PDB file of N, CA and C in Angstrom:
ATOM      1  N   UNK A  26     -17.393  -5.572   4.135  1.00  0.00           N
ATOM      2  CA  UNK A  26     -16.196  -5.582   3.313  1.00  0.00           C
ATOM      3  C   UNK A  26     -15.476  -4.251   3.497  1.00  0.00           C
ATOM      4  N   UNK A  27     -14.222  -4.407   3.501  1.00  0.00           N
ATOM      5  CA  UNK A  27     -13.289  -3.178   3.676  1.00  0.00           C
ATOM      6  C   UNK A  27     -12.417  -3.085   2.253  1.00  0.00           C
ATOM      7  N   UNK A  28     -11.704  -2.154   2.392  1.00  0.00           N
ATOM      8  CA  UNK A  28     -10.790  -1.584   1.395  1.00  0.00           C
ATOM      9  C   UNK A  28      -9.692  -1.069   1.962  1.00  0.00           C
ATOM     10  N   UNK A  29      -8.923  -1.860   1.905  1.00  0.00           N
ATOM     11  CA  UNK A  29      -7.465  -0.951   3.011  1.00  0.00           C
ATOM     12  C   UNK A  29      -6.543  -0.795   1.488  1.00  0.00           C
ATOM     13  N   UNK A  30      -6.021   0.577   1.999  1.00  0.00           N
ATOM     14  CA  UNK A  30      -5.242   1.128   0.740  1.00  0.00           C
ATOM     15  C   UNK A  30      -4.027   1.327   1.628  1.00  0.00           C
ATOM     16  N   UNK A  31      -2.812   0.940   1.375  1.00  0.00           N
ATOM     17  CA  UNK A  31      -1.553   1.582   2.314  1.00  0.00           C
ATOM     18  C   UNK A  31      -0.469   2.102   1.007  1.00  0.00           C
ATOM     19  N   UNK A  32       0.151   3.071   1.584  1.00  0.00           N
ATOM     20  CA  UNK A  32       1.423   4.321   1.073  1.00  0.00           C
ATOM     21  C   UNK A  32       2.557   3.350   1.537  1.00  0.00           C
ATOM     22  N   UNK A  33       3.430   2.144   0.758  1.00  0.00           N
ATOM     23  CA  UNK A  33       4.661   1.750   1.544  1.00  0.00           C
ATOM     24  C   UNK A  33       5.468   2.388   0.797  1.00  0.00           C
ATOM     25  N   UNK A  34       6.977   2.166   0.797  1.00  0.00           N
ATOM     26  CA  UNK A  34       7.929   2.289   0.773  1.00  0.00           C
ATOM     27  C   UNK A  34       8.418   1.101  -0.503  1.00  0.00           C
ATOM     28  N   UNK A  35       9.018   1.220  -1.736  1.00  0.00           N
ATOM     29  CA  UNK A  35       8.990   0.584  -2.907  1.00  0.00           C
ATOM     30  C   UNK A  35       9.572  -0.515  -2.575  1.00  0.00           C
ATOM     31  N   UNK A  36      10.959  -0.813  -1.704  1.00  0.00           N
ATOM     32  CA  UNK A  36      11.630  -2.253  -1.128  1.00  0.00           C
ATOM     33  C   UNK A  36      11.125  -2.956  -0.030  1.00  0.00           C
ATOM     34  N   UNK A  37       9.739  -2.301   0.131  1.00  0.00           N
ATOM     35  CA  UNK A  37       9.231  -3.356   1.479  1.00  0.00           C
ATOM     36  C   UNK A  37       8.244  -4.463   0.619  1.00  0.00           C
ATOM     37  N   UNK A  38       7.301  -4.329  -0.704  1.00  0.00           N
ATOM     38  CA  UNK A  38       6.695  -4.580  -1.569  1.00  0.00           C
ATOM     39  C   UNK A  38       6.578  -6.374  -0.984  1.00  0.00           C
ATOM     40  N   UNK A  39       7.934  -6.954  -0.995  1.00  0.00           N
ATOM     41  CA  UNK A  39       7.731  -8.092  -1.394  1.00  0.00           C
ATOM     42  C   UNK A  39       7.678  -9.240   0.295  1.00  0.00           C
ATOM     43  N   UNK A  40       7.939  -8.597   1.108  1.00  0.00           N
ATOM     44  CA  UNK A  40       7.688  -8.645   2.624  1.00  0.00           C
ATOM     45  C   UNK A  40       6.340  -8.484   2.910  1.00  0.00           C
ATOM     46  N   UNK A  41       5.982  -7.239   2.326  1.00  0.00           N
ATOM     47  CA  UNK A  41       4.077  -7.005   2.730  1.00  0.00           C
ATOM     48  C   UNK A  41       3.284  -8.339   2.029  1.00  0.00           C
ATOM     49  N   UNK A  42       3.343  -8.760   0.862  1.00  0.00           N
ATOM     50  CA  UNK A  42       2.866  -9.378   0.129  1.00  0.00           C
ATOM     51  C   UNK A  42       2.552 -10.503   0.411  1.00  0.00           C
ATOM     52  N   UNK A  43       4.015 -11.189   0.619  1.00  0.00           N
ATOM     53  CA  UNK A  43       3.896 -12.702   1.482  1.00  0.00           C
ATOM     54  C   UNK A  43       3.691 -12.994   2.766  1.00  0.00           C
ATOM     55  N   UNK A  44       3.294 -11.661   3.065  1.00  0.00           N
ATOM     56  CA  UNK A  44       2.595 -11.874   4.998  1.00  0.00           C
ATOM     57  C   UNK A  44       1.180 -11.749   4.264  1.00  0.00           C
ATOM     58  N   UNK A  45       0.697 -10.892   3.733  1.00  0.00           N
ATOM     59  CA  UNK A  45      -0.833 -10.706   3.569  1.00  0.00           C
ATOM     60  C   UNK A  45      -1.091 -12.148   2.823  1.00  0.00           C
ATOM     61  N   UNK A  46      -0.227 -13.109   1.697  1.00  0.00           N
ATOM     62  CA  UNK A  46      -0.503 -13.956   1.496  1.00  0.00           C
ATOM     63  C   UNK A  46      -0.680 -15.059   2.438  1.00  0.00           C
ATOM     64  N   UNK A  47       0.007 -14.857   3.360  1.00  0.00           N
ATOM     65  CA  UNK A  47       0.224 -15.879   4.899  1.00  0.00           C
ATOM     66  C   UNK A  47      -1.273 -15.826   5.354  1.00  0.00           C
ATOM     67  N   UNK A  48      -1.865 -14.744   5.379  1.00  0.00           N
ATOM     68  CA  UNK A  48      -2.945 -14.678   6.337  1.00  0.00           C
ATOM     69  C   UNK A  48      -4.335 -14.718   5.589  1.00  0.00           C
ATOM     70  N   UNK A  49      -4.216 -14.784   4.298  1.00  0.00           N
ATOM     71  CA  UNK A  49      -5.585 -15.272   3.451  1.00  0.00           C
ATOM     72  C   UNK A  49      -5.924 -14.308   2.601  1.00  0.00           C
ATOM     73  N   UNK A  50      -4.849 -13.140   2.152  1.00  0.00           N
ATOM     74  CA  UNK A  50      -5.286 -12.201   1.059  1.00  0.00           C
ATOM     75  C   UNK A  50      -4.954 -12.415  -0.254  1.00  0.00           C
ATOM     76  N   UNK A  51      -5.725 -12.806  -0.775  1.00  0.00           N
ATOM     77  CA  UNK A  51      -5.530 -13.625  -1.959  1.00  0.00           C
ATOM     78  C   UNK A  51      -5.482 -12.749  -3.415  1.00  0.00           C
ATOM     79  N   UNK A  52      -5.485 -11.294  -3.390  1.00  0.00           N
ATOM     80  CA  UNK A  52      -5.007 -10.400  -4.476  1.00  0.00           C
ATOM     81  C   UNK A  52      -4.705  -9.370  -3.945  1.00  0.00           C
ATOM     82  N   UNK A  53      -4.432  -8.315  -4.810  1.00  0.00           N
ATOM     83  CA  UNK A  53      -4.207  -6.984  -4.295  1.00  0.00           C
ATOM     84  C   UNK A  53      -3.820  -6.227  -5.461  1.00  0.00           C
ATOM     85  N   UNK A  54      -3.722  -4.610  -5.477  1.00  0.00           N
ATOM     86  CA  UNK A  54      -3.622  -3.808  -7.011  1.00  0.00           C
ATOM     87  C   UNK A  54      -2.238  -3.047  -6.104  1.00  0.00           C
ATOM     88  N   UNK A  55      -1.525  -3.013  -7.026  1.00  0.00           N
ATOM     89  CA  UNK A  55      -0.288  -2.260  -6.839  1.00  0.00           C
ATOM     90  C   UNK A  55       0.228  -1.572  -7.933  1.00  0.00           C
ATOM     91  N   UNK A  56       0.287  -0.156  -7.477  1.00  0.00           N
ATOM     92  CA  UNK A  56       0.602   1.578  -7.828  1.00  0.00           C
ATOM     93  C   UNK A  56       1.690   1.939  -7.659  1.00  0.00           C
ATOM     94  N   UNK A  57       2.313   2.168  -8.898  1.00  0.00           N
ATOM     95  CA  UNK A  57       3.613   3.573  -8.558  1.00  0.00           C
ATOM     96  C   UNK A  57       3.178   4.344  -8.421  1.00  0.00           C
ATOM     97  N   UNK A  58       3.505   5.280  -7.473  1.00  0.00           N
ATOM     98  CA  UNK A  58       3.316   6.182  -6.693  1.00  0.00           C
ATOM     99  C   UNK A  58       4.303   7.673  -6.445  1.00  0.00           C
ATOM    100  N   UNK A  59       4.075   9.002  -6.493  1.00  0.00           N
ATOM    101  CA  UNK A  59       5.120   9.556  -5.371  1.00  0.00           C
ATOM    102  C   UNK A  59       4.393  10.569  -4.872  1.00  0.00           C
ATOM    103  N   UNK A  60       5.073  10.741  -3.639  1.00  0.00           N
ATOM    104  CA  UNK A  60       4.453  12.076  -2.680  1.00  0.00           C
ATOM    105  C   UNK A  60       5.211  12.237  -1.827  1.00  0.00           C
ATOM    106  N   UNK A  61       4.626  13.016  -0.849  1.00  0.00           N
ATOM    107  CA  UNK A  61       5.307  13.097   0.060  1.00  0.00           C
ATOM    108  C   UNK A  61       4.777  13.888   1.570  1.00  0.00           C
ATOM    109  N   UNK A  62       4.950  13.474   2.327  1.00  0.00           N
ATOM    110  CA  UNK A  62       4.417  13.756   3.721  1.00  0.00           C
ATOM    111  C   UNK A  62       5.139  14.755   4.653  1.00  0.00           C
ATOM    112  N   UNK A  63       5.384  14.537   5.987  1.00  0.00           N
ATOM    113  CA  UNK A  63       6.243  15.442   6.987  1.00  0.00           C
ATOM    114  C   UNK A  63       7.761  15.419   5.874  1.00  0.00           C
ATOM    115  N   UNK A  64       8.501  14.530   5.740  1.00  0.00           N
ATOM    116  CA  UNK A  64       9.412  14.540   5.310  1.00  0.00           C
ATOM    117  C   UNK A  64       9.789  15.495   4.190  1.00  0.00           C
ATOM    118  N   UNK A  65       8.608  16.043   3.631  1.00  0.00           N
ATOM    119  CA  UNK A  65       9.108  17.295   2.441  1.00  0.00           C
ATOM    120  C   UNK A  65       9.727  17.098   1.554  1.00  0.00           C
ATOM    121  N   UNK A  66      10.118  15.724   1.320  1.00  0.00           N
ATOM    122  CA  UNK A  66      11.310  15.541   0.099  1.00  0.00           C
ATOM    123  C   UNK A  66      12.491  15.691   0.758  1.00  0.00           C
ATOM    124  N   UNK A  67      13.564  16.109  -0.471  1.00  0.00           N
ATOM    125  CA  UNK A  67      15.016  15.739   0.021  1.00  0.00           C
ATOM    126  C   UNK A  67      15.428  16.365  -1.221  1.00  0.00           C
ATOM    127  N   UNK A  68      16.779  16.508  -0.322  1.00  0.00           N
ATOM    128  CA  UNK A  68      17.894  17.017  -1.950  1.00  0.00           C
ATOM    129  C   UNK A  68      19.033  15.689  -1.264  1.00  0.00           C
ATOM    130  N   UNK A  69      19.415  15.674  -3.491  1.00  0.00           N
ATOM    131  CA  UNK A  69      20.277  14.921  -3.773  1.00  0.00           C
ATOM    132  C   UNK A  69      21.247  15.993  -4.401  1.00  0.00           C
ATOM    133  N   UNK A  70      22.635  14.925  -4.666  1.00  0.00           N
ATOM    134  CA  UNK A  70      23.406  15.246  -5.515  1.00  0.00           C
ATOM    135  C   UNK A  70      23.769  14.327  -6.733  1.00  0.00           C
ATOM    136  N   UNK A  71      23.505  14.793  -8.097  1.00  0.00           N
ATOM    137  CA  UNK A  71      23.501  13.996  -8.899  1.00  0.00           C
ATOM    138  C   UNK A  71      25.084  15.064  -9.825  1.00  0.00           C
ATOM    139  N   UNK A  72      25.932  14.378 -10.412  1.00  0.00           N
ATOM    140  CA  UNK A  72      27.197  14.726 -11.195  1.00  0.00           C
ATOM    141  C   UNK A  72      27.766  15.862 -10.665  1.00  0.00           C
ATOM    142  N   UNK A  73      27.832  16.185  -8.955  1.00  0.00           N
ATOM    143  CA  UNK A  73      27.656  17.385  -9.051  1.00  0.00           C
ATOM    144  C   UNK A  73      26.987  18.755  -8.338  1.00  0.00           C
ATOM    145  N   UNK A  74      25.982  18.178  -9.041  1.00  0.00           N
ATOM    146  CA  UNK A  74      24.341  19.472  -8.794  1.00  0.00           C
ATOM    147  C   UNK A  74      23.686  18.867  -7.273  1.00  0.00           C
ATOM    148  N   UNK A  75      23.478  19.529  -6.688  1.00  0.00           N
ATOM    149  CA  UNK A  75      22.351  19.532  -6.099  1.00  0.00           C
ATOM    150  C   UNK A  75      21.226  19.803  -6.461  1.00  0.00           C
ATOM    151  N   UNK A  76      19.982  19.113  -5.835  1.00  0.00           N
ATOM    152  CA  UNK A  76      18.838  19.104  -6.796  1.00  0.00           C
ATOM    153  C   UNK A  76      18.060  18.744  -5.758  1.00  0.00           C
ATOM    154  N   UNK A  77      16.459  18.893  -5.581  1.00  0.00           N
ATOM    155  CA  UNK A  77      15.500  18.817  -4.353  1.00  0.00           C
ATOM    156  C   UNK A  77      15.170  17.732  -5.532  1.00  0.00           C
ATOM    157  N   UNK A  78      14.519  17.061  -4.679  1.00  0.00           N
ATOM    158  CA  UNK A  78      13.429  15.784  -4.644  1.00  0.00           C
ATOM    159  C   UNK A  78      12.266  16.371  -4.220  1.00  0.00           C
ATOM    160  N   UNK A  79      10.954  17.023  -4.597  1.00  0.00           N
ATOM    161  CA  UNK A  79       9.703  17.086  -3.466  1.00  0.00           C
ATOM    162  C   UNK A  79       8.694  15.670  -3.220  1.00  0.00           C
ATOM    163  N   UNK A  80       8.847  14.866  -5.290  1.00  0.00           N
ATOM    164  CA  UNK A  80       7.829  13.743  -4.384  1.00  0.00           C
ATOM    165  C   UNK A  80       8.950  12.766  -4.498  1.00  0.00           C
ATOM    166  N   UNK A  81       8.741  11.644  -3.528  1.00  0.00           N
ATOM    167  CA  UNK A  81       9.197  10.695  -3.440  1.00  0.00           C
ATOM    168  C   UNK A  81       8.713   9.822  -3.794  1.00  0.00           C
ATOM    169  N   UNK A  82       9.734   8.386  -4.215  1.00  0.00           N
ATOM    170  CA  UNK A  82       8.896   7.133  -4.954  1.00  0.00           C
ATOM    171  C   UNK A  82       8.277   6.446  -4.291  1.00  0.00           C
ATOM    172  N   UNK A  83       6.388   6.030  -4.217  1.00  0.00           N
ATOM    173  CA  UNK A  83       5.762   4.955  -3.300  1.00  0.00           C
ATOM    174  C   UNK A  83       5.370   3.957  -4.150  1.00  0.00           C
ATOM    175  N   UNK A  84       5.293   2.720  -3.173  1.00  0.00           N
ATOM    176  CA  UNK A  84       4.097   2.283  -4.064  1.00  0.00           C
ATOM    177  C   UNK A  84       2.789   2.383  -3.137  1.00  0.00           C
ATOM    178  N   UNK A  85       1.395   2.128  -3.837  1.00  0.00           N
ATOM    179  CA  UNK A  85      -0.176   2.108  -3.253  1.00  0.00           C
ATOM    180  C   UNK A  85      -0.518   0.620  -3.372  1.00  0.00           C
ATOM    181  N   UNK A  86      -0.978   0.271  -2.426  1.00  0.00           N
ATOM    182  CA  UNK A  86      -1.302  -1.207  -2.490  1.00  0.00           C
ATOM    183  C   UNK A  86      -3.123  -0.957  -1.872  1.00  0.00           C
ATOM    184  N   UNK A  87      -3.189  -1.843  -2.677  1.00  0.00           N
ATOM    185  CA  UNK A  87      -5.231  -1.965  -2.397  1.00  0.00           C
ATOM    186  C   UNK A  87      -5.465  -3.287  -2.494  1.00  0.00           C
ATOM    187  N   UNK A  88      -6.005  -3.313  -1.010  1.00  0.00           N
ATOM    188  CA  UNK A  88      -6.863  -4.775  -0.833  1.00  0.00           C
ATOM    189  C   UNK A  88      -8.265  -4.606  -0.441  1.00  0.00           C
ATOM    190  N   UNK A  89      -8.854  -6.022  -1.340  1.00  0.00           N
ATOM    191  CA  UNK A  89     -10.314  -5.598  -1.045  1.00  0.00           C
ATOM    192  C   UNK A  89     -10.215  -6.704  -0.222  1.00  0.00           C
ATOM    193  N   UNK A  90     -10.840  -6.488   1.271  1.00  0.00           N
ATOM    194  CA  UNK A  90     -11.041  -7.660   2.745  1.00  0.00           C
ATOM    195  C   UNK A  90     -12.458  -7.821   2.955  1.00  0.00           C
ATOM    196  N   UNK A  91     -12.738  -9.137   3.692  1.00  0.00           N
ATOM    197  CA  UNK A  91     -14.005  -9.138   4.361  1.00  0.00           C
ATOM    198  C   UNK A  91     -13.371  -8.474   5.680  1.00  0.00           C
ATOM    199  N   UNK A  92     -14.771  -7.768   6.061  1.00  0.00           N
ATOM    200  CA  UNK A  92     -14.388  -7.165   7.222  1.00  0.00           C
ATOM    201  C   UNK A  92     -13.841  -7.381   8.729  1.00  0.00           C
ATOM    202  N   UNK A  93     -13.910  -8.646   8.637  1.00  0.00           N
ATOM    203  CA  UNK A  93     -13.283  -9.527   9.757  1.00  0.00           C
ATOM    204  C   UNK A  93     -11.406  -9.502   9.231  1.00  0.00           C
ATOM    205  N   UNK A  94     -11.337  -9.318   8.530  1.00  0.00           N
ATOM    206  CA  UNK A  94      -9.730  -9.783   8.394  1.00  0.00           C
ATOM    207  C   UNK A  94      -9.030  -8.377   8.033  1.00  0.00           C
ATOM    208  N   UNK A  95      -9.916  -6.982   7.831  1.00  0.00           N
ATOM    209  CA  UNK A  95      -9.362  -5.799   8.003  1.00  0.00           C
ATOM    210  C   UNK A  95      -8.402  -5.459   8.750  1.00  0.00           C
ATOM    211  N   UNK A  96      -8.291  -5.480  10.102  1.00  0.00           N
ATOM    212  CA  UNK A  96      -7.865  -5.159  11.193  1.00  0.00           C
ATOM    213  C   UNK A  96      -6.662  -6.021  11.323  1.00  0.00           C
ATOM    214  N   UNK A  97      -7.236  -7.480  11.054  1.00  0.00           N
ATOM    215  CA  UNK A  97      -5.070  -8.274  10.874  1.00  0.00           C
ATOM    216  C   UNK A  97      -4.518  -7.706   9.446  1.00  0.00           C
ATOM    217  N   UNK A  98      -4.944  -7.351   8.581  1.00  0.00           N
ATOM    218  CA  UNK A  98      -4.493  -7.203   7.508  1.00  0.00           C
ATOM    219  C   UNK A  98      -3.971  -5.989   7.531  1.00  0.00           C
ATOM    220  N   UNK A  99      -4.311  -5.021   7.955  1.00  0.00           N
ATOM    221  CA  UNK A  99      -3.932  -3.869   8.750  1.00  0.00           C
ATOM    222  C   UNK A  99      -2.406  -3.854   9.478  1.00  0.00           C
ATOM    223  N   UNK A 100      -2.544  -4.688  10.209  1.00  0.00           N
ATOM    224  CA  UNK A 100      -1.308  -4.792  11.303  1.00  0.00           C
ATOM    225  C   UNK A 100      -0.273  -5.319  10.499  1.00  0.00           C
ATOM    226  N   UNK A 101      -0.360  -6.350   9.692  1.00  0.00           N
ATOM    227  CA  UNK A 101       0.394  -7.407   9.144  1.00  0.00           C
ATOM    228  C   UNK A 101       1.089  -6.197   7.995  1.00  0.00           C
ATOM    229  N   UNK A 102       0.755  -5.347   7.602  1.00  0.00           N
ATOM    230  CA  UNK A 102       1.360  -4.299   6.749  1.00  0.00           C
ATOM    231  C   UNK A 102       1.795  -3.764   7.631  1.00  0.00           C
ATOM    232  N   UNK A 103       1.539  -2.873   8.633  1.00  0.00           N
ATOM    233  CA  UNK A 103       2.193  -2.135   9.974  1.00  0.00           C
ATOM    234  C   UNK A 103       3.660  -2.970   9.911  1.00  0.00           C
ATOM    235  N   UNK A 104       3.604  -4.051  10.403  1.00  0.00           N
ATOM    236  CA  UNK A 104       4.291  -4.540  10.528  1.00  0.00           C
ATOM    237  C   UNK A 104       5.520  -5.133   9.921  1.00  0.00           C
ATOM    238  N   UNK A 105       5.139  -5.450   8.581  1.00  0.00           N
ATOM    239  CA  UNK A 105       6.231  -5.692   7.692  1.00  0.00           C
ATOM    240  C   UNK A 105       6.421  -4.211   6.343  1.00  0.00           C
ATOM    241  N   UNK A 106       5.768  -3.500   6.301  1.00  0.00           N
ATOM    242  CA  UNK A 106       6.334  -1.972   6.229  1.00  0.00           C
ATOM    243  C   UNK A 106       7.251  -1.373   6.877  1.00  0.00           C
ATOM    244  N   UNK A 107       6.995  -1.666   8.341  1.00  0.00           N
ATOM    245  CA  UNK A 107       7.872  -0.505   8.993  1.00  0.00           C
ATOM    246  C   UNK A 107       8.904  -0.383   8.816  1.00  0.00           C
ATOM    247  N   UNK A 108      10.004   0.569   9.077  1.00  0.00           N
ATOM    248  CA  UNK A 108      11.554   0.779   9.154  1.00  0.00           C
ATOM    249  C   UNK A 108      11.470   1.275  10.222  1.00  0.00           C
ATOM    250  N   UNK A 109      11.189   2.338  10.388  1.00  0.00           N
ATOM    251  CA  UNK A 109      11.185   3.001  11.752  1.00  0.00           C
ATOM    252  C   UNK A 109      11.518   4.298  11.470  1.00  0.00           C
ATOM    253  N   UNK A 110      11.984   4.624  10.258  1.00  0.00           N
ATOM    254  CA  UNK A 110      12.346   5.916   9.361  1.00  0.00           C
ATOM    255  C   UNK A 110      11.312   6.865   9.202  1.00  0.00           C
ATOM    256  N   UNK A 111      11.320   7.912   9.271  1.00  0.00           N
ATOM    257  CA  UNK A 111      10.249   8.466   8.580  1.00  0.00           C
ATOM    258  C   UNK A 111       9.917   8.562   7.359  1.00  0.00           C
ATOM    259  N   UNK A 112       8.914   8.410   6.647  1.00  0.00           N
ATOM    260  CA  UNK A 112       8.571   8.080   5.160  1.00  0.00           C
ATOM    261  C   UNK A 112       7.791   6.547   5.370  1.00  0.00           C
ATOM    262  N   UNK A 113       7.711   6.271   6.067  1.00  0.00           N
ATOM    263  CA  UNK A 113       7.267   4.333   5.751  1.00  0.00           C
ATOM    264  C   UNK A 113       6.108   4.498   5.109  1.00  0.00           C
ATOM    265  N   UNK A 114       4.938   5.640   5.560  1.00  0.00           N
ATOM    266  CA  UNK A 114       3.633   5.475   4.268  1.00  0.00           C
ATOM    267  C   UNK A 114       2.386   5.459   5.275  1.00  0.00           C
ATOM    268  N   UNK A 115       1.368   5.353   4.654  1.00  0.00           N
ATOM    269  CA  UNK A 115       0.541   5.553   5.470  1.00  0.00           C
ATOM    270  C   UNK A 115      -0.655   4.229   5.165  1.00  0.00           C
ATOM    271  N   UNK A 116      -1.799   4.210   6.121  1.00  0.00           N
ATOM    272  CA  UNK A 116      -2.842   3.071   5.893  1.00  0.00           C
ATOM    273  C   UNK A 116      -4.242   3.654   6.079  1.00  0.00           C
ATOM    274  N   UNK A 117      -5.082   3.410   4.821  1.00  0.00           N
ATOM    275  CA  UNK A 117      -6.050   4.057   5.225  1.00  0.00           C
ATOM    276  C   UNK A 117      -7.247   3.024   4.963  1.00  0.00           C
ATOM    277  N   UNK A 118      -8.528   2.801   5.403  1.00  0.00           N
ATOM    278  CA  UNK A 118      -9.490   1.685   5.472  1.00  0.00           C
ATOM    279  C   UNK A 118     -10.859   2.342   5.684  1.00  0.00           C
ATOM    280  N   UNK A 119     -11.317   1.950   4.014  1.00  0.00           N
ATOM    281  CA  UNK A 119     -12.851   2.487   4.136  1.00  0.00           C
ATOM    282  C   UNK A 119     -13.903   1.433   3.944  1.00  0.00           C
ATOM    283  N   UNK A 120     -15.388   1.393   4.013  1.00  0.00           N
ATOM    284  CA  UNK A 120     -15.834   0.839   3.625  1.00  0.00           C
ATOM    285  C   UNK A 120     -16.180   0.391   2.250  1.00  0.00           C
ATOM    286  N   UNK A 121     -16.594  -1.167   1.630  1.00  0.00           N
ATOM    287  CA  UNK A 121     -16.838  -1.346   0.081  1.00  0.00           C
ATOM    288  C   UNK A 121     -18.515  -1.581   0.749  1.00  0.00           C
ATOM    289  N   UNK A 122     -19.578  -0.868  -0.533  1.00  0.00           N
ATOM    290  CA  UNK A 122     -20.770  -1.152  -0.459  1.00  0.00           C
ATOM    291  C   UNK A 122     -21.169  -2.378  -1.000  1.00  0.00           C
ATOM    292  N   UNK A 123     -20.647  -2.564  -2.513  1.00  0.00           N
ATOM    293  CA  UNK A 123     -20.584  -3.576  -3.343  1.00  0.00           C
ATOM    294  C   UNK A 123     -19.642  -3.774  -4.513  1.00  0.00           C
ATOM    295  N   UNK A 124     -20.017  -5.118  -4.256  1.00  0.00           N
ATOM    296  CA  UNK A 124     -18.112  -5.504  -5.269  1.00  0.00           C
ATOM    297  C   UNK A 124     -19.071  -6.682  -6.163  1.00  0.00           C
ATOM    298  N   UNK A 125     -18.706  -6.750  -7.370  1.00  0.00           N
ATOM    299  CA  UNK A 125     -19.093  -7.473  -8.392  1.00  0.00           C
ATOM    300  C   UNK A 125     -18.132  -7.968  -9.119  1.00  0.00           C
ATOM    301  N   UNK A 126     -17.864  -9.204  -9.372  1.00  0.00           N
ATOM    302  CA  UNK A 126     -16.340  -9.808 -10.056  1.00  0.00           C
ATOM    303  C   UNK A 126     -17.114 -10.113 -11.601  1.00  0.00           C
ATOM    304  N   UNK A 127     -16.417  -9.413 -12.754  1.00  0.00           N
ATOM    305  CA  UNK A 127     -17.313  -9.146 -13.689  1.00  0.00           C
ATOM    306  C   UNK A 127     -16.765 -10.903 -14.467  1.00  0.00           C
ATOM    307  N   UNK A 128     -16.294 -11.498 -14.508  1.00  0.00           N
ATOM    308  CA  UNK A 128     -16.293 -12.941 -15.210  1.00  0.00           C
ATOM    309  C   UNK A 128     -17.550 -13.824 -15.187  1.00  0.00           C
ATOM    310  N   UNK A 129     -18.029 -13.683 -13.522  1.00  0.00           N
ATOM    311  CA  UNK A 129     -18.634 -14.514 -13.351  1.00  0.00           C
ATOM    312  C   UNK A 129     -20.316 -14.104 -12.791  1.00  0.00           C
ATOM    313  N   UNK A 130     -19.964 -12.856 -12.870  1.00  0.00           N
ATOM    314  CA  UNK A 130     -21.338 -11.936 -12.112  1.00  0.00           C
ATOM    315  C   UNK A 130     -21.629 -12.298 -10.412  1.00  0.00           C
ATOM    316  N   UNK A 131     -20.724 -12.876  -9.559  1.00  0.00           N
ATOM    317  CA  UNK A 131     -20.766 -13.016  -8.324  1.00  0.00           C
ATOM    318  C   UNK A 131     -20.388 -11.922  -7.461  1.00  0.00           C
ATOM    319  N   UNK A 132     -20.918 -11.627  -6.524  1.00  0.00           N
ATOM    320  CA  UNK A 132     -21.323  -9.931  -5.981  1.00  0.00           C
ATOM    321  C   UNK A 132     -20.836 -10.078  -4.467  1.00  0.00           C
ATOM    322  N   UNK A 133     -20.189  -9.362  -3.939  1.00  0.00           N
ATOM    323  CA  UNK A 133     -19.741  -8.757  -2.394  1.00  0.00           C
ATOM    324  C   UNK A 133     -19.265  -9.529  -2.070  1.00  0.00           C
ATOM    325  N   UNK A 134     -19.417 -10.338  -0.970  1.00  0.00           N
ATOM    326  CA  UNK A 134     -18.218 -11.226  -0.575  1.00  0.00           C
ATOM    327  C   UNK A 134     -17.925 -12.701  -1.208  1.00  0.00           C
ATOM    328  N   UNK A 135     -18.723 -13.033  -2.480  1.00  0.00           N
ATOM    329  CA  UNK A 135     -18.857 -13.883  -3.126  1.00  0.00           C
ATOM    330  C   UNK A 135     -17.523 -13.136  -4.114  1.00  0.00           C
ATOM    331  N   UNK A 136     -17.594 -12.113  -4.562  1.00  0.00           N
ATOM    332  CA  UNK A 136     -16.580 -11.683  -5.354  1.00  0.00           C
ATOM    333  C   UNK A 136     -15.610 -11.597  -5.251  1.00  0.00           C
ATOM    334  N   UNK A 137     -15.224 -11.499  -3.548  1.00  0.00           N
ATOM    335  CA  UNK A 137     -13.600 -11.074  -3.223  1.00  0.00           C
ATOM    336  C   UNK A 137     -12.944 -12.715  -3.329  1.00  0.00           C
TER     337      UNK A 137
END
């Protein structure tokens, strides 16, 4: 079992979702988020003022996968994330030891 966590971009949300639903991911936890990477933030102008931005708005998306479907599930965010901009976010994928779905007491890949 894997755990892929990805950094998108707040208007890609509903593109990532219904591809990972396409391909058999059947939940996921989603985070407001901000930070920020190479890009450093930004200045705006609001009434006026100029003003820096350092974090920017993300969201965090977490899926728990069997480990066979990591790697498309992976891409399938690559893919409907991208802009091509800098800022799109990042993907990161660790291992789960054990997962327990507390309703029913069914454990690891019985749980996901």
């Amino acid at each position: 079992m894997k755990l892929v966590v990805a950094i998108i971009k707040p208007f890609k949300l509903d593109e990532v979702r219904q591809a990972l639903t396409a391909i058999g991911v059947h939940g996921m936890t989603v985070t407001e988020v901000k930070g920020y990477g190479r890009q450093k933030g930004h200045t705006e102008i609001y009434r006026g003022a100029e003003y820096v931005v350092n974090f920017l708005p993300k969201l965090r998306i977490e899926i728990a996968v069997n480990s066979e479907l990591a790697e498309k599930a992976v891409a399938v965010i690559t893919q409907n994330a991208r802009t091509g901009q800098i800022g799109d976010g990042k993907i990161f994928v660790t291992p789960i030891d054990h997962a327990l779905r507390i309703r029913t007491g069914e454990t690891d890949q019985d749980a996901l």
